PDB file of C-alpha atoms and ligand atoms in Angstrom:
ATOM      1  CA  MET A   1      97.394  44.015  28.724  1.00  0.00           C
ATOM      2  CA  VAL A   2      93.438  42.439  29.239  1.00  0.00           C
ATOM      3  CA  LEU A   3      92.824  38.758  29.773  1.00  0.00           C
ATOM      4  CA  SER A   4      88.781  37.698  28.681  1.00  0.00           C
ATOM      5  CA  ALA A   5      88.768  34.461  28.528  1.00  0.00           C
ATOM      6  CA  ALA A   6      91.635  31.298  29.556  1.00  0.00           C
ATOM      7  CA  ARG A   7      93.395  30.802  25.637  1.00  0.00           C
ATOM      8  CA  GLU A   8      92.065  33.963  24.154  1.00  0.00           C
ATOM      9  CA  PRO A   9      95.219  36.501  24.123  1.00  0.00           C
ATOM     10  CA  LEU A  10      95.590  39.584  25.394  1.00  0.00           C
ATOM     11  CA  GLU A  11      94.230  43.115  24.339  1.00  0.00           C
ATOM     12  CA  LEU A  12      95.152  46.309  24.817  1.00  0.00           C
ATOM     13  CA  ARG A  13      92.318  48.084  26.984  1.00  0.00           C
ATOM     14  CA  GLU A  14      92.391  51.590  27.766  1.00  0.00           C
ATOM     15  CA  LEU A  15      91.028  50.958  31.405  1.00  0.00           C
ATOM     16  CA  PRO A  16      89.615  52.837  34.262  1.00  0.00           C
ATOM     17  CA  MET A  17      92.418  54.527  36.985  1.00  0.00           C
ATOM     18  CA  PRO A  18      92.579  52.210  39.633  1.00  0.00           C
ATOM     19  CA  LYS A  19      91.209  53.309  42.998  1.00  0.00           C
ATOM     20  CA  ALA A  20      93.536  52.548  45.915  1.00  0.00           C
ATOM     21  CA  GLY A  21      91.258  50.510  49.122  1.00  0.00           C
ATOM     22  CA  PRO A  22      92.167  51.146  52.507  1.00  0.00           C
ATOM     23  CA  GLY A  23      95.546  49.971  53.179  1.00  0.00           C
ATOM     24  CA  GLN A  24      96.614  50.304  49.243  1.00  0.00           C
ATOM     25  CA  VAL A  25      98.465  52.370  46.611  1.00  0.00           C
ATOM     26  CA  VAL A  26      98.293  53.891  43.798  1.00  0.00           C
ATOM     27  CA  LEU A  27     101.574  53.011  41.653  1.00  0.00           C
ATOM     28  CA  ARG A  28     102.949  53.753  38.503  1.00  0.00           C
ATOM     29  CA  VAL A  29     104.137  50.294  37.016  1.00  0.00           C
ATOM     30  CA  ARG A  30     107.612  50.676  35.461  1.00  0.00           C
ATOM     31  CA  ALA A  31     108.407  46.777  34.418  1.00  0.00           C
ATOM     32  CA  CYS A  32     106.548  43.591  34.818  1.00  0.00           C
ATOM     33  CA  GLY A  33     108.486  40.602  35.064  1.00  0.00           C
ATOM     34  CA  VAL A  34     106.968  37.826  32.663  1.00  0.00           C
ATOM     35  CA  CYS A  35     106.015  34.364  34.667  1.00  0.00           C
ATOM     36  CA  ARG A  36     105.510  30.769  34.050  1.00  0.00           C
ATOM     37  CA  THR A  37     102.318  31.593  35.969  1.00  0.00           C
ATOM     38  CA  ASP A  38     101.456  34.088  34.092  1.00  0.00           C
ATOM     39  CA  LEU A  39     101.411  31.493  31.123  1.00  0.00           C
ATOM     40  CA  HIS A  40      99.270  28.632  33.188  1.00  0.00           C
ATOM     41  CA  VAL A  41      96.546  30.858  33.842  1.00  0.00           C
ATOM     42  CA  VAL A  42      96.711  32.391  30.321  1.00  0.00           C
ATOM     43  CA  ASP A  43      96.677  29.197  29.402  1.00  0.00           C
ATOM     44  CA  GLY A  44      94.008  27.603  31.463  1.00  0.00           C
ATOM     45  CA  GLU A  45      95.760  25.738  33.721  1.00  0.00           C
ATOM     46  CA  LEU A  46      94.905  27.408  36.796  1.00  0.00           C
ATOM     47  CA  PRO A  47      91.093  26.889  38.056  1.00  0.00           C
ATOM     48  CA  ARG A  48      90.285  29.888  38.535  1.00  0.00           C
ATOM     49  CA  PRO A  49      91.870  33.391  37.733  1.00  0.00           C
ATOM     50  CA  LYS A  50      89.368  36.722  37.975  1.00  0.00           C
ATOM     51  CA  LEU A  51      88.041  37.799  34.809  1.00  0.00           C
ATOM     52  CA  PRO A  52      88.980  39.938  33.141  1.00  0.00           C
ATOM     53  CA  LEU A  53      91.899  39.926  34.675  1.00  0.00           C
ATOM     54  CA  VAL A  54      95.257  42.159  33.895  1.00  0.00           C
ATOM     55  CA  PRO A  55      97.718  39.374  34.922  1.00  0.00           C
ATOM     56  CA  GLY A  56     101.160  40.032  35.948  1.00  0.00           C
ATOM     57  CA  HIS A  57     102.956  40.033  39.695  1.00  0.00           C
ATOM     58  CA  GLN A  58     106.354  40.920  39.332  1.00  0.00           C
ATOM     59  CA  ILE A  59     105.659  44.757  39.336  1.00  0.00           C
ATOM     60  CA  VAL A  60     108.488  46.956  39.932  1.00  0.00           C
ATOM     61  CA  ALA A  61     106.998  50.658  40.487  1.00  0.00           C
ATOM     62  CA  GLU A  62     106.546  54.250  41.851  1.00  0.00           C
ATOM     63  CA  THR A  63     104.505  55.391  44.564  1.00  0.00           C
ATOM     64  CA  GLU A  64     102.358  59.140  43.793  1.00  0.00           C
ATOM     65  CA  ASP A  65     105.605  60.007  47.111  1.00  0.00           C
ATOM     66  CA  GLY A  66     108.378  58.576  44.767  1.00  0.00           C
ATOM     67  CA  ARG A  67     109.418  55.399  46.461  1.00  0.00           C
ATOM     68  CA  ARG A  68     109.894  53.163  44.375  1.00  0.00           C
ATOM     69  CA  LEU A  69     108.001  49.778  45.423  1.00  0.00           C
ATOM     70  CA  GLY A  70     107.586  46.191  44.227  1.00  0.00           C
ATOM     71  CA  VAL A  71     104.737  43.815  43.946  1.00  0.00           C
ATOM     72  CA  PRO A  72     104.405  40.292  44.500  1.00  0.00           C
ATOM     73  CA  TRP A  73     102.318  37.691  43.768  1.00  0.00           C
ATOM     74  CA  LEU A  74     101.418  37.616  47.231  1.00  0.00           C
ATOM     75  CA  GLY A  75      99.099  40.264  47.186  1.00  0.00           C
ATOM     76  CA  TRP A  76      96.842  39.905  50.180  1.00  0.00           C
ATOM     77  CA  THR A  77      95.875  37.765  53.178  1.00  0.00           C
ATOM     78  CA  ASP A  78      93.837  37.354  56.682  1.00  0.00           C
ATOM     79  CA  GLY A  79      95.944  37.430  59.277  1.00  0.00           C
ATOM     80  CA  THR A  80      93.759  35.071  61.168  1.00  0.00           C
ATOM     81  CA  CYS A  81      93.844  31.658  59.352  1.00  0.00           C
ATOM     82  CA  ARG A  82      95.534  28.813  61.218  1.00  0.00           C
ATOM     83  CA  TYR A  83      98.443  29.147  58.745  1.00  0.00           C
ATOM     84  CA  CYS A  84      98.515  32.611  58.670  1.00  0.00           C
ATOM     85  CA  ARG A  85      98.573  32.568  63.001  1.00  0.00           C
ATOM     86  CA  SER A  86     101.930  29.685  62.560  1.00  0.00           C
ATOM     87  CA  GLY A  87     104.348  31.571  59.997  1.00  0.00           C
ATOM     88  CA  ARG A  88     103.064  29.933  57.056  1.00  0.00           C
ATOM     89  CA  GLU A  89     100.918  33.112  55.647  1.00  0.00           C
ATOM     90  CA  ASN A  90     101.980  31.485  52.296  1.00  0.00           C
ATOM     91  CA  LEU A  91      99.152  28.985  52.367  1.00  0.00           C
ATOM     92  CA  CYS A  92      96.618  31.230  53.925  1.00  0.00           C
ATOM     93  CA  ASP A  93      92.932  30.092  53.235  1.00  0.00           C
ATOM     94  CA  ALA A  94      92.106  33.232  52.028  1.00  0.00           C
ATOM     95  CA  ALA A  95      95.409  33.960  50.055  1.00  0.00           C
ATOM     96  CA  ARG A  96      94.822  37.258  46.761  1.00  0.00           C
ATOM     97  CA  PHE A  97      97.260  36.328  44.717  1.00  0.00           C
ATOM     98  CA  THR A  98      98.788  39.453  42.223  1.00  0.00           C
ATOM     99  CA  GLY A  99      97.915  38.865  38.720  1.00  0.00           C
ATOM    100  CA  TYR A 100      94.904  36.050  39.470  1.00  0.00           C
ATOM    101  CA  ASP A 101      92.195  37.313  41.725  1.00  0.00           C
ATOM    102  CA  LEU A 102      94.102  40.684  41.825  1.00  0.00           C
ATOM    103  CA  ASP A 103      94.821  43.249  39.191  1.00  0.00           C
ATOM    104  CA  GLY A 104      98.609  42.460  37.991  1.00  0.00           C
ATOM    105  CA  GLY A 105     101.350  44.182  36.630  1.00  0.00           C
ATOM    106  CA  TYR A 106     100.626  44.543  32.461  1.00  0.00           C
ATOM    107  CA  ALA A 107      99.359  47.747  33.082  1.00  0.00           C
ATOM    108  CA  GLU A 108     100.392  51.379  33.158  1.00  0.00           C
ATOM    109  CA  TYR A 109      98.914  51.456  36.440  1.00  0.00           C
ATOM    110  CA  ALA A 110      98.922  49.573  39.646  1.00  0.00           C
ATOM    111  CA  VAL A 111      97.042  49.257  43.856  1.00  0.00           C
ATOM    112  CA  ALA A 112      98.473  46.979  45.806  1.00  0.00           C
ATOM    113  CA  ASP A 113      98.245  46.367  49.880  1.00  0.00           C
ATOM    114  CA  GLU A 114     101.588  48.378  50.812  1.00  0.00           C
ATOM    115  CA  ARG A 115     102.111  45.787  53.645  1.00  0.00           C
ATOM    116  CA  PHE A 116     102.675  43.256  50.714  1.00  0.00           C
ATOM    117  CA  CYS A 117     105.115  45.445  48.638  1.00  0.00           C
ATOM    118  CA  PHE A 118     108.745  45.211  49.237  1.00  0.00           C
ATOM    119  CA  PRO A 119     110.606  47.870  48.717  1.00  0.00           C
ATOM    120  CA  ILE A 120     113.450  47.849  45.698  1.00  0.00           C
ATOM    121  CA  PRO A 121     117.420  47.181  46.894  1.00  0.00           C
ATOM    122  CA  GLU A 122     119.492  50.081  45.702  1.00  0.00           C
ATOM    123  CA  GLY A 123     121.396  49.430  43.087  1.00  0.00           C
ATOM    124  CA  TYR A 124     119.202  47.279  40.303  1.00  0.00           C
ATOM    125  CA  PRO A 125     117.412  48.895  37.025  1.00  0.00           C
ATOM    126  CA  ASP A 126     113.642  48.141  37.186  1.00  0.00           C
ATOM    127  CA  GLU A 127     113.671  45.965  34.401  1.00  0.00           C
ATOM    128  CA  GLN A 128     116.575  44.025  36.191  1.00  0.00           C
ATOM    129  CA  ALA A 129     114.868  44.008  39.367  1.00  0.00           C
ATOM    130  CA  ALA A 130     111.702  42.831  38.449  1.00  0.00           C
ATOM    131  CA  PRO A 131     112.490  38.886  38.044  1.00  0.00           C
ATOM    132  CA  LEU A 132     113.447  39.273  41.514  1.00  0.00           C
ATOM    133  CA  LEU A 133     110.105  39.285  43.089  1.00  0.00           C
ATOM    134  CA  CYS A 134     109.071  36.165  41.899  1.00  0.00           C
ATOM    135  CA  ALA A 135     112.063  33.991  40.101  1.00  0.00           C
ATOM    136  CA  GLY A 136     114.128  35.018  42.764  1.00  0.00           C
ATOM    137  CA  LEU A 137     111.223  34.697  45.509  1.00  0.00           C
ATOM    138  CA  ILE A 138     109.859  31.142  44.402  1.00  0.00           C
ATOM    139  CA  GLY A 139     113.964  29.866  43.729  1.00  0.00           C
ATOM    140  CA  TYR A 140     114.659  31.063  46.942  1.00  0.00           C
ATOM    141  CA  ARG A 141     112.260  30.138  49.075  1.00  0.00           C
ATOM    142  CA  SER A 142     113.013  26.679  46.747  1.00  0.00           C
ATOM    143  CA  LEU A 143     116.604  26.935  47.629  1.00  0.00           C
ATOM    144  CA  ARG A 144     115.502  26.851  51.891  1.00  0.00           C
ATOM    145  CA  LEU A 145     113.342  24.037  51.488  1.00  0.00           C
ATOM    146  CA  ALA A 146     115.826  21.305  49.641  1.00  0.00           C
ATOM    147  CA  GLY A 147     118.043  21.566  52.265  1.00  0.00           C
ATOM    148  CA  ASP A 148     121.607  22.766  53.096  1.00  0.00           C
ATOM    149  CA  GLY A 149     123.028  19.965  50.755  1.00  0.00           C
ATOM    150  CA  GLU A 150     125.904  20.410  49.223  1.00  0.00           C
ATOM    151  CA  ARG A 151     125.282  19.146  45.688  1.00  0.00           C
ATOM    152  CA  LEU A 152     121.967  20.194  44.180  1.00  0.00           C
ATOM    153  CA  GLY A 153     120.960  19.878  40.934  1.00  0.00           C
ATOM    154  CA  LEU A 154     118.512  22.284  38.804  1.00  0.00           C
ATOM    155  CA  TYR A 155     115.348  20.618  36.110  1.00  0.00           C
ATOM    156  CA  GLY A 156     114.582  23.286  34.233  1.00  0.00           C
ATOM    157  CA  PHE A 157     116.883  26.622  33.535  1.00  0.00           C
ATOM    158  CA  GLY A 158     114.185  29.087  33.028  1.00  0.00           C
ATOM    159  CA  ALA A 159     114.312  32.667  35.036  1.00  0.00           C
ATOM    160  CA  ALA A 160     114.058  31.014  38.912  1.00  0.00           C
ATOM    161  CA  ALA A 161     116.841  28.459  38.168  1.00  0.00           C
ATOM    162  CA  HIS A 162     118.843  31.226  36.470  1.00  0.00           C
ATOM    163  CA  ILE A 163     118.616  33.516  39.786  1.00  0.00           C
ATOM    164  CA  VAL A 164     118.763  30.637  42.059  1.00  0.00           C
ATOM    165  CA  ALA A 165     122.192  29.137  40.397  1.00  0.00           C
ATOM    166  CA  GLN A 166     123.513  32.523  41.715  1.00  0.00           C
ATOM    167  CA  VAL A 167     122.698  31.873  45.554  1.00  0.00           C
ATOM    168  CA  ALA A 168     123.730  28.652  45.639  1.00  0.00           C
ATOM    169  CA  ARG A 169     126.820  29.243  44.360  1.00  0.00           C
ATOM    170  CA  HIS A 170     127.321  32.593  46.783  1.00  0.00           C
ATOM    171  CA  GLU A 171     126.960  29.531  49.379  1.00  0.00           C
ATOM    172  CA  ARG A 172     129.532  27.254  48.225  1.00  0.00           C
ATOM    173  CA  ARG A 173     127.158  24.363  46.502  1.00  0.00           C
ATOM    174  CA  ARG A 174     128.168  22.716  43.725  1.00  0.00           C
ATOM    175  CA  LEU A 175     125.842  22.791  40.112  1.00  0.00           C
ATOM    176  CA  PHE A 176     124.551  20.289  38.573  1.00  0.00           C
ATOM    177  CA  GLY A 177     122.432  21.938  35.563  1.00  0.00           C
ATOM    178  CA  PHE A 178     119.189  19.751  33.731  1.00  0.00           C
ATOM    179  CA  VAL A 179     117.833  20.506  30.504  1.00  0.00           C
ATOM    180  CA  ARG A 180     115.593  19.584  27.827  1.00  0.00           C
ATOM    181  CA  SER A 181     117.404  17.061  25.698  1.00  0.00           C
ATOM    182  CA  GLY A 182     119.005  18.607  22.437  1.00  0.00           C
ATOM    183  CA  ASP A 183     118.521  22.388  23.472  1.00  0.00           C
ATOM    184  CA  GLU A 184     122.389  23.290  23.600  1.00  0.00           C
ATOM    185  CA  ASP A 185     121.554  27.028  24.594  1.00  0.00           C
ATOM    186  CA  ALA A 186     119.682  25.508  28.456  1.00  0.00           C
ATOM    187  CA  ARG A 187     122.958  23.630  28.343  1.00  0.00           C
ATOM    188  CA  SER A 188     125.226  26.689  28.010  1.00  0.00           C
ATOM    189  CA  PHE A 189     123.708  28.917  29.622  1.00  0.00           C
ATOM    190  CA  ALA A 190     123.910  26.775  32.940  1.00  0.00           C
ATOM    191  CA  LEU A 191     127.508  26.024  32.246  1.00  0.00           C
ATOM    192  CA  ASP A 192     128.166  29.687  32.536  1.00  0.00           C
ATOM    193  CA  LEU A 193     126.024  30.025  35.440  1.00  0.00           C
ATOM    194  CA  GLY A 194     128.772  28.281  37.183  1.00  0.00           C
ATOM    195  CA  CYS A 195     126.786  24.698  36.950  1.00  0.00           C
ATOM    196  CA  GLU A 196     129.659  22.267  37.051  1.00  0.00           C
ATOM    197  CA  TRP A 197     128.006  19.805  34.843  1.00  0.00           C
ATOM    198  CA  ALA A 198     125.169  19.860  32.621  1.00  0.00           C
ATOM    199  CA  GLY A 199     123.188  17.814  30.577  1.00  0.00           C
ATOM    200  CA  TRP A 200     120.166  16.674  29.467  1.00  0.00           C
ATOM    201  CA  SER A 201     117.014  16.096  31.981  1.00  0.00           C
ATOM    202  CA  ASP A 202     117.194  12.741  31.581  1.00  0.00           C
ATOM    203  CA  GLU A 203     121.249  11.353  32.558  1.00  0.00           C
ATOM    204  CA  GLN A 204     122.423  10.951  34.810  1.00  0.00           C
ATOM    205  CA  PRO A 205     124.448  13.885  36.972  1.00  0.00           C
ATOM    206  CA  PRO A 206     128.266  11.789  37.577  1.00  0.00           C
ATOM    207  CA  GLU A 207     127.719  11.445  41.057  1.00  0.00           C
ATOM    208  CA  GLU A 208     124.611  11.842  43.356  1.00  0.00           C
ATOM    209  CA  LEU A 209     122.686  14.955  44.260  1.00  0.00           C
ATOM    210  CA  ASP A 210     121.574  16.269  48.076  1.00  0.00           C
ATOM    211  CA  ALA A 211     118.953  17.809  46.102  1.00  0.00           C
ATOM    212  CA  ALA A 212     117.384  18.740  43.314  1.00  0.00           C
ATOM    213  CA  ILE A 213     114.841  21.455  42.308  1.00  0.00           C
ATOM    214  CA  VAL A 214     112.481  21.353  40.113  1.00  0.00           C
ATOM    215  CA  PHE A 215     111.494  24.418  38.382  1.00  0.00           C
ATOM    216  CA  ALA A 216     109.518  23.426  34.689  1.00  0.00           C
ATOM    217  CA  PRO A 217     106.494  21.745  34.832  1.00  0.00           C
ATOM    218  CA  VAL A 218     106.972  18.544  33.874  1.00  0.00           C
ATOM    219  CA  GLY A 219     105.921  15.688  36.324  1.00  0.00           C
ATOM    220  CA  ALA A 220     108.357  12.364  34.782  1.00  0.00           C
ATOM    221  CA  LEU A 221     111.423  14.865  36.134  1.00  0.00           C
ATOM    222  CA  VAL A 222     110.217  14.283  39.391  1.00  0.00           C
ATOM    223  CA  PRO A 223     110.954  10.615  38.816  1.00  0.00           C
ATOM    224  CA  ALA A 224     114.265  11.156  36.993  1.00  0.00           C
ATOM    225  CA  ALA A 225     115.299  13.918  40.105  1.00  0.00           C
ATOM    226  CA  LEU A 226     114.503  10.758  42.448  1.00  0.00           C
ATOM    227  CA  ARG A 227     116.833   8.792  40.196  1.00  0.00           C
ATOM    228  CA  ALA A 228     119.735  11.031  40.562  1.00  0.00           C
ATOM    229  CA  LEU A 229     119.382  11.278  44.460  1.00  0.00           C
ATOM    230  CA  ALA A 230     121.883  10.119  47.319  1.00  0.00           C
ATOM    231  CA  LYS A 231     120.109   9.108  49.928  1.00  0.00           C
ATOM    232  CA  GLY A 232     118.371  10.997  52.503  1.00  0.00           C
ATOM    233  CA  GLY A 233     117.625  13.526  49.794  1.00  0.00           C
ATOM    234  CA  THR A 234     114.865  16.002  48.600  1.00  0.00           C
ATOM    235  CA  VAL A 235     113.184  16.638  45.383  1.00  0.00           C
ATOM    236  CA  VAL A 236     111.872  20.292  45.015  1.00  0.00           C
ATOM    237  CA  CYS A 237     108.546  20.690  43.198  1.00  0.00           C
ATOM    238  CA  ALA A 238     108.861  24.591  42.411  1.00  0.00           C
ATOM    239  CA  GLY A 239     106.120  25.430  39.747  1.00  0.00           C
ATOM    240  CA  ILE A 240     101.960  25.603  40.762  1.00  0.00           C
ATOM    241  CA  HIS A 241     101.059  23.587  37.819  1.00  0.00           C
ATOM    242  CA  MET A 242     102.973  20.572  36.223  1.00  0.00           C
ATOM    243  CA  SER A 243     101.654  17.769  34.306  1.00  0.00           C
ATOM    244  CA  ASP A 244     100.738  14.301  35.631  1.00  0.00           C
ATOM    245  CA  ILE A 245     103.664  12.335  37.991  1.00  0.00           C
ATOM    246  CA  PRO A 246     104.243   8.683  36.179  1.00  0.00           C
ATOM    247  CA  SER A 247     104.209   6.486  39.216  1.00  0.00           C
ATOM    248  CA  PHE A 248     107.352   4.915  39.886  1.00  0.00           C
ATOM    249  CA  PRO A 249     108.865   2.140  41.728  1.00  0.00           C
ATOM    250  CA  TYR A 250     108.755   2.456  46.129  1.00  0.00           C
ATOM    251  CA  GLU A 251     112.821   2.059  45.463  1.00  0.00           C
ATOM    252  CA  LEU A 252     113.234   5.215  44.403  1.00  0.00           C
ATOM    253  CA  LEU A 253     111.657   7.011  47.115  1.00  0.00           C
ATOM    254  CA  TRP A 254     112.702   4.840  50.178  1.00  0.00           C
ATOM    255  CA  GLU A 255     116.259   5.811  52.114  1.00  0.00           C
ATOM    256  CA  GLU A 256     114.217   8.539  53.346  1.00  0.00           C
ATOM    257  CA  ARG A 257     114.651  10.530  49.993  1.00  0.00           C
ATOM    258  CA  VAL A 258     111.529  13.239  50.450  1.00  0.00           C
ATOM    259  CA  VAL A 259     109.535  15.104  47.671  1.00  0.00           C
ATOM    260  CA  ARG A 260     107.950  17.957  48.292  1.00  0.00           C
ATOM    261  CA  SER A 261     106.236  20.874  46.887  1.00  0.00           C
ATOM    262  CA  VAL A 262     106.868  25.343  47.208  1.00  0.00           C
ATOM    263  CA  ALA A 263     103.613  26.665  47.336  1.00  0.00           C
ATOM    264  CA  ASN A 264     103.732  30.961  46.869  1.00  0.00           C
ATOM    265  CA  LEU A 265     105.920  33.418  49.381  1.00  0.00           C
ATOM    266  CA  THR A 266     105.771  34.761  53.123  1.00  0.00           C
ATOM    267  CA  ARG A 267     106.842  38.284  53.375  1.00  0.00           C
ATOM    268  CA  ARG A 268     109.443  36.696  55.550  1.00  0.00           C
ATOM    269  CA  ASP A 269     110.886  35.053  52.214  1.00  0.00           C
ATOM    270  CA  GLY A 270     110.818  38.593  50.556  1.00  0.00           C
ATOM    271  CA  GLU A 271     113.167  40.526  53.307  1.00  0.00           C
ATOM    272  CA  GLU A 272     115.809  37.827  52.931  1.00  0.00           C
ATOM    273  CA  PHE A 273     115.904  36.995  49.975  1.00  0.00           C
ATOM    274  CA  LEU A 274     116.153  40.918  48.580  1.00  0.00           C
ATOM    275  CA  ALA A 275     118.527  41.615  51.134  1.00  0.00           C
ATOM    276  CA  LEU A 276     120.964  38.844  50.211  1.00  0.00           C
ATOM    277  CA  ALA A 277     120.353  39.576  46.114  1.00  0.00           C
ATOM    278  CA  PRO A 278     122.999  42.468  45.898  1.00  0.00           C
ATOM    279  CA  ARG A 279     125.290  40.673  48.426  1.00  0.00           C
ATOM    280  CA  VAL A 280     125.539  38.188  46.172  1.00  0.00           C
ATOM    281  CA  PRO A 281     125.249  39.898  44.310  1.00  0.00           C
ATOM    282  CA  VAL A 282     122.684  38.239  41.866  1.00  0.00           C
ATOM    283  CA  ARG A 283     122.142  39.866  37.923  1.00  0.00           C
ATOM    284  CA  THR A 284     120.134  38.920  36.182  1.00  0.00           C
ATOM    285  CA  HIS A 285     119.642  37.838  32.184  1.00  0.00           C
ATOM    286  CA  VAL A 286     116.743  39.679  31.293  1.00  0.00           C
ATOM    287  CA  GLU A 287     114.965  40.898  28.011  1.00  0.00           C
ATOM    288  CA  THR A 288     112.755  43.251  27.525  1.00  0.00           C
ATOM    289  CA  TYR A 289     109.650  43.491  25.440  1.00  0.00           C
ATOM    290  CA  PRO A 290     106.884  46.951  25.195  1.00  0.00           C
ATOM    291  CA  LEU A 291     103.735  46.725  27.407  1.00  0.00           C
ATOM    292  CA  GLU A 292     101.808  46.202  23.995  1.00  0.00           C
ATOM    293  CA  GLN A 293     104.182  42.991  23.031  1.00  0.00           C
ATOM    294  CA  ALA A 294     102.785  41.216  26.365  1.00  0.00           C
ATOM    295  CA  ASN A 295     101.484  38.491  24.231  1.00  0.00           C
ATOM    296  CA  GLU A 296     104.777  37.891  21.976  1.00  0.00           C
ATOM    297  CA  ALA A 297     106.009  38.082  25.326  1.00  0.00           C
ATOM    298  CA  LEU A 298     103.906  35.162  26.397  1.00  0.00           C
ATOM    299  CA  ALA A 299     104.602  33.274  23.185  1.00  0.00           C
ATOM    300  CA  ARG A 300     108.492  33.437  23.515  1.00  0.00           C
ATOM    301  CA  LEU A 301     108.451  31.962  27.027  1.00  0.00           C
ATOM    302  CA  ARG A 302     105.755  29.021  25.833  1.00  0.00           C
ATOM    303  CA  SER A 303     108.812  28.633  23.261  1.00  0.00           C
ATOM    304  CA  GLY A 304     111.537  28.233  26.103  1.00  0.00           C
ATOM    305  CA  GLY A 305     113.071  30.558  24.163  1.00  0.00           C
ATOM    306  CA  VAL A 306     113.931  33.138  26.795  1.00  0.00           C
ATOM    307  CA  ARG A 307     117.489  33.537  28.126  1.00  0.00           C
ATOM    308  CA  GLY A 308     116.445  34.442  31.790  1.00  0.00           C
ATOM    309  CA  ALA A 309     113.809  36.435  32.658  1.00  0.00           C
ATOM    310  CA  ALA A 310     111.228  38.936  29.794  1.00  0.00           C
ATOM    311  CA  VAL A 311     110.030  41.314  31.578  1.00  0.00           C
ATOM    312  CA  LEU A 312     107.767  44.120  29.958  1.00  0.00           C
ATOM    313  CA  GLN A 313     109.333  47.798  29.543  1.00  0.00           C
ATOM    314  CA  LEU A 314     107.045  50.684  30.790  1.00  0.00           C
TER     315      LEU A 314
HETATM  316 ZN1  LIG B   1      95.457  33.087  56.424  1.00  0.00          ZN
HETATM  317 ZN1  LIG B   2     105.812  33.953  39.591  1.00  0.00          ZN
END
């Protein structure tokens, strides 16, 4: 499924079989998760995708010699810039991202640099494993950057929050879920996933939070989340794109509150999270679509209708 221009539907096209370059493997795609980032690419909200592009960066695939590998968003780094040399390859100056700079997994076949692929833990069917590769990984990195506080707020209960909630409960944290005002389905989903309280995103939780992770791409949630924080608390913005953050009084940031973002992932995040996921165990809730219905899957994600994660199944 190919994106030729932003804000156009993806087209089903026959492409030449991809060939592996140095260090790459050819992969037969078995499942590919549909991420909000894909939606930002298709909707023209990110500045410079390769075009034409095969989107998709949560690929579960099989190598020619029968191994099952996962391909994440971080597809290549130079290994030499100041970020790579200081354990921050997620910030690499020359990074290439799967389904953005490189063709991704909305396809029957893909190629990937094997150094950036992960073995998929056993016990996960392909479609259940796919959301671990971005929703899970970025969620995990966000949770680490949120600190060790006990009371955690999650704003936006999509694919990433539904995984993070399980990890956070495993770490015996207390969870508070915030969903779009009036979205009773999302509220009940948040409660099912272990939130002790779930309410609308403009509401105050019953007690102060030590940290909050904002998954929804809505800038107005940043001051809302700050308002819910205890002293010294952190708001983590987990998305790659967000609408503008409205101005807010300094008082909301005072007392050592922190606002920060999370960008991309490192391979270490992937190794840690994929080792942790089966121990929790993280169970993903997925809606599957055939490859040729990628546009329908994206539309459903855009409308907020997906419970858990949408996955293309091949
Ligand atoms: Zn680098
Ligand atoms: Zn993603």
